[in-house]
XYZ file of C-alpha atoms in Angstrom:
249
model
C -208.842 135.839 63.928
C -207.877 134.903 67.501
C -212.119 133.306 67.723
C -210.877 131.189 64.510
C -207.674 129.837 65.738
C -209.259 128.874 69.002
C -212.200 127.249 67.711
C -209.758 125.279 65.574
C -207.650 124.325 68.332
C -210.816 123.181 70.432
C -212.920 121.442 67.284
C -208.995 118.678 67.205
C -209.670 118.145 71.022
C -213.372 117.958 71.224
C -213.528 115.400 67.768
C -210.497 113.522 69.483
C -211.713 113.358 72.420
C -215.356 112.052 71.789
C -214.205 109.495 69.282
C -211.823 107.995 72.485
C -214.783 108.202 74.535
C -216.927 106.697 71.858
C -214.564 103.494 71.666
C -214.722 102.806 75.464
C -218.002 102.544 75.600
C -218.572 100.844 72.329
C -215.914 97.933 73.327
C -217.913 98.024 77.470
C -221.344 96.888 75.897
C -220.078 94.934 73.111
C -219.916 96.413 69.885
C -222.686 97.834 67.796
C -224.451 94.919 67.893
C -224.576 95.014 71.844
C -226.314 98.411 71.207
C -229.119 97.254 69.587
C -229.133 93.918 71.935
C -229.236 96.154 75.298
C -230.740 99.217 74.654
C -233.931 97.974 74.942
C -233.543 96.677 77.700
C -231.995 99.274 79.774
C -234.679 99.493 82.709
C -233.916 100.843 86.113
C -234.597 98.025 89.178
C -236.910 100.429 90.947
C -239.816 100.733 88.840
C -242.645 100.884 91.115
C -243.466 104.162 93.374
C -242.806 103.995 96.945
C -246.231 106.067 97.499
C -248.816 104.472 95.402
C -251.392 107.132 97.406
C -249.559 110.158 95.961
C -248.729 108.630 92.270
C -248.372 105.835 90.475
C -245.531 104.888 87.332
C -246.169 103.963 84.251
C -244.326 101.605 82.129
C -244.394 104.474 79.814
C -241.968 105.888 82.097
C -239.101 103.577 82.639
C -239.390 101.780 79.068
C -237.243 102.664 76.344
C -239.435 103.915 73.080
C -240.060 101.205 70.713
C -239.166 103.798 67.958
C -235.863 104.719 70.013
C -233.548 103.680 66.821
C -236.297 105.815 63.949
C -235.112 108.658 63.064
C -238.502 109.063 61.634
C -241.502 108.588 63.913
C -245.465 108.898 63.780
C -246.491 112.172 63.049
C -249.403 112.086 65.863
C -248.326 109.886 68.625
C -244.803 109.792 68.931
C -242.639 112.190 71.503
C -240.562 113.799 68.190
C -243.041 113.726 64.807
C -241.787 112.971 61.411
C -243.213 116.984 60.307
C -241.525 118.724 62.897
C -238.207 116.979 62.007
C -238.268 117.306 58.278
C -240.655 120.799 58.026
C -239.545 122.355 61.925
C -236.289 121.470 61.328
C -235.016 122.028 57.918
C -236.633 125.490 58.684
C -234.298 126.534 61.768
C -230.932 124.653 60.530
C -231.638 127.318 56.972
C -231.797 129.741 59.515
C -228.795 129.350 61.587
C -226.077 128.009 58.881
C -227.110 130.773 56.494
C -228.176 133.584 58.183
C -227.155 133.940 61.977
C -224.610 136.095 62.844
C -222.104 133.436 64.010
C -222.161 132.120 61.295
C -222.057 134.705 58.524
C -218.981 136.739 60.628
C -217.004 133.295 60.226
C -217.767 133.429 56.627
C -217.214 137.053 56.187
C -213.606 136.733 57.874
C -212.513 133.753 55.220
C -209.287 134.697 53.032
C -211.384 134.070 49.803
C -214.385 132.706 48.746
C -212.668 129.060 47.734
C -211.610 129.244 51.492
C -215.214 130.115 52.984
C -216.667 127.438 50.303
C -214.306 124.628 51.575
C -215.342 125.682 55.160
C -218.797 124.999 55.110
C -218.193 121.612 53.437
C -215.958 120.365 56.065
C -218.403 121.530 58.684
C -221.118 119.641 56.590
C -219.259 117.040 57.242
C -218.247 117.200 60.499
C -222.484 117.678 61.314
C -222.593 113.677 60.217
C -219.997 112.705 63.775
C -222.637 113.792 66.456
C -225.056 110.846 65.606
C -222.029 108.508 66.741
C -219.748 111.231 69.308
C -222.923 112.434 71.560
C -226.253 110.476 70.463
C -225.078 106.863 70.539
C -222.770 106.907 74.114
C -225.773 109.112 75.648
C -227.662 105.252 74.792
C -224.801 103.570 75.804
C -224.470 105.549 80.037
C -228.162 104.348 80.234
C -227.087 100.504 79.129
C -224.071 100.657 81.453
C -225.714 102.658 84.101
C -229.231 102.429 83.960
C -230.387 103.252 87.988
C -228.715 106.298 87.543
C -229.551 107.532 83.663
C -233.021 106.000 83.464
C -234.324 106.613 87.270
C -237.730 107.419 87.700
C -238.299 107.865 91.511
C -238.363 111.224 91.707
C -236.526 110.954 95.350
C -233.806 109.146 93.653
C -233.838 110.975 91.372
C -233.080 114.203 93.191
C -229.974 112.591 94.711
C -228.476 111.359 91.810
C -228.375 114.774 89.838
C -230.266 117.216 91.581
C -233.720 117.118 89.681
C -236.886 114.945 90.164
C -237.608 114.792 86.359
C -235.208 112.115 85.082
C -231.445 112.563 85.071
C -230.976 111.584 81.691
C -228.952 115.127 81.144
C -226.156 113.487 83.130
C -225.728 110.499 80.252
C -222.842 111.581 79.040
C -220.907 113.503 81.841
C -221.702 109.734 83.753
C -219.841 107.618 80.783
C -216.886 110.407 81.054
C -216.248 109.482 84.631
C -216.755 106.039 84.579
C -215.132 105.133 81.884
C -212.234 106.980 81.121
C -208.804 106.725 82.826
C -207.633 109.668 84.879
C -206.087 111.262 81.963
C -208.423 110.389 79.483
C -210.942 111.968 82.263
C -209.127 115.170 82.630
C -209.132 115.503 78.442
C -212.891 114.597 78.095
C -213.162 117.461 80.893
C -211.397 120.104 78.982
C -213.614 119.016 75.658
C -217.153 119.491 78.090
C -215.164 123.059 78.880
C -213.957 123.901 75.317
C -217.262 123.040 73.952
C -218.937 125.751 75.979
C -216.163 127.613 75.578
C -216.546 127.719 71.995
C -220.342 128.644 71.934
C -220.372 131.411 74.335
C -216.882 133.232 72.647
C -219.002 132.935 68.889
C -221.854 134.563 70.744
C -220.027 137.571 72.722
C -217.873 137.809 69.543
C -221.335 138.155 67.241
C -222.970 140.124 69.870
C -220.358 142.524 69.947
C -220.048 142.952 66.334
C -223.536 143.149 65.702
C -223.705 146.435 68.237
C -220.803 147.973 67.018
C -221.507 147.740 63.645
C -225.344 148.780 63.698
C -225.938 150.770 66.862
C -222.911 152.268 67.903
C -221.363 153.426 64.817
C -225.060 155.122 63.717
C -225.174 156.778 67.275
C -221.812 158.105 65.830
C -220.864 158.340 62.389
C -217.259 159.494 62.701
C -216.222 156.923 64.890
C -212.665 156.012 63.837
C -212.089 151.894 62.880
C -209.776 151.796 66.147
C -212.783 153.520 67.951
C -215.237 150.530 66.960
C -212.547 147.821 67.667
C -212.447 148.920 71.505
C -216.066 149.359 71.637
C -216.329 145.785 70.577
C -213.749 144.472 72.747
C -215.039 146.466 75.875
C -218.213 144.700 74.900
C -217.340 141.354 74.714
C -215.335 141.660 77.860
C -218.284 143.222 79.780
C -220.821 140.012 78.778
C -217.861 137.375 79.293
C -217.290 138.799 82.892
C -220.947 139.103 83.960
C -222.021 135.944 84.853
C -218.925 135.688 87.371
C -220.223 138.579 88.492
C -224.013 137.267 89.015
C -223.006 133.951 90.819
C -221.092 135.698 93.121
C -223.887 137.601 94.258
């Protein structure tokens, strides 16, 4: 019960949060028009290598796909195939909203089955917002910021986030601080946080359940309910406090 008041609590801040974040940026380029206008032309100003002897760049590299607004793309040359969306896919999203423990336990928990029903139609429905919260501003930090987002120098790239393979994974954390007032900031921060938050307590809470339920109570049958429950907790605890435990070292 305390998993499904939290994740409550965080899903208000996270959708409130991104749809702030989502405006700034939107009313910075111009619209949705201006999206369109200047995505294509989002290109970094360093395009050609320092070391033509060691490598050389391709436009392949620094240009933004031509099918960067389909949804559905050649099945043979493209970087994301129209099978593997529609086949790949619809195959692994049955799997996880049906099946996986996360899910199912939320289910399981509901007050009735009108309650679990009306659930997983507002979830449905909140599946439409990432298209528009996450997809469209991560297009939006390489418009606005494009040296940084869209480098290809892998020298560059290394200072700018660490890596030498492209530092598009810093798209949207980039349009957080750049953007966003200092208080704004500091909420955007604690929806980054509550979003991880969210995933790893629904995966020590499943994990936990899932060897309470089918290992421990087989290894022994008269376990007691209040038995289980702290075997669970002790559990969860153990896997929440072990990657502290692992950086340290």
């Amino acid at each position: 019960a305390a998993l499904m008041y939290t994740d409550t609590v965080q899903t208000f801040v996270m959708v409130g949060g991104a749809f702030i974040l989502m405006g700034f940026a939107f009313n910075e380029i111009g619209g949705y028009q201006g999206l369109f206008d200047k995505y294509m032309e989002a290109i970094p100003k360093q395009t050609l290598s320092p070391i033509p002897a060691l490598y050389n760049i391709s436009s392949s590299c620094y240009l933004p796909r031509e099918d960067s607004f389909h949804m559905i793309r050649d099945a043979t040359t493209s970087d994301l195939p129209w099978p593997a969306v529609i086949l790949g896919l619809s195959i692994n999203s049955i799997w996880y909203w049906c099946s996986d423990q996360v899910i199912v336990q939320r289910c399981l928990a509901g007050k009735n089955l009108t309650h679990v029903k009306a659930g997983c139609i507002l979830c449905g429905y909140l599946k439409l917002l990432p298209m528009f919260l996450m997809v469209m501003p991560g297009m939006m930090s390489r418009i606005l910021y494009p040296d940084e987002v869209a480098c290809i120098i892998p020298d560059k790239c290394k200072q700018i986030c660490g890596t030498e393979v492209g530092c598009s994974n810093i798209a949207y954390p980039k349009l957080v601080v750049s953007l966003m007032p200092n208080g704004l900031r500091g909420l955007m921060l604690a929806v980054m946080l509550a979003a991880l938050m969210s995933s790893l307590a629904s995966i020590f809470n499943s994990s936990g359940t899932l060897f309470t339920m089918d290992i421990y109570k087989r290894l022994r049958p008269q376990a007691k309910e209040r038995e289980l429950l702290i075997v669970g907790r002790r559990l969860k605890k153990k896997r929440h406090n072990q990657p502290c435990t692992s950086h340290k070292r």
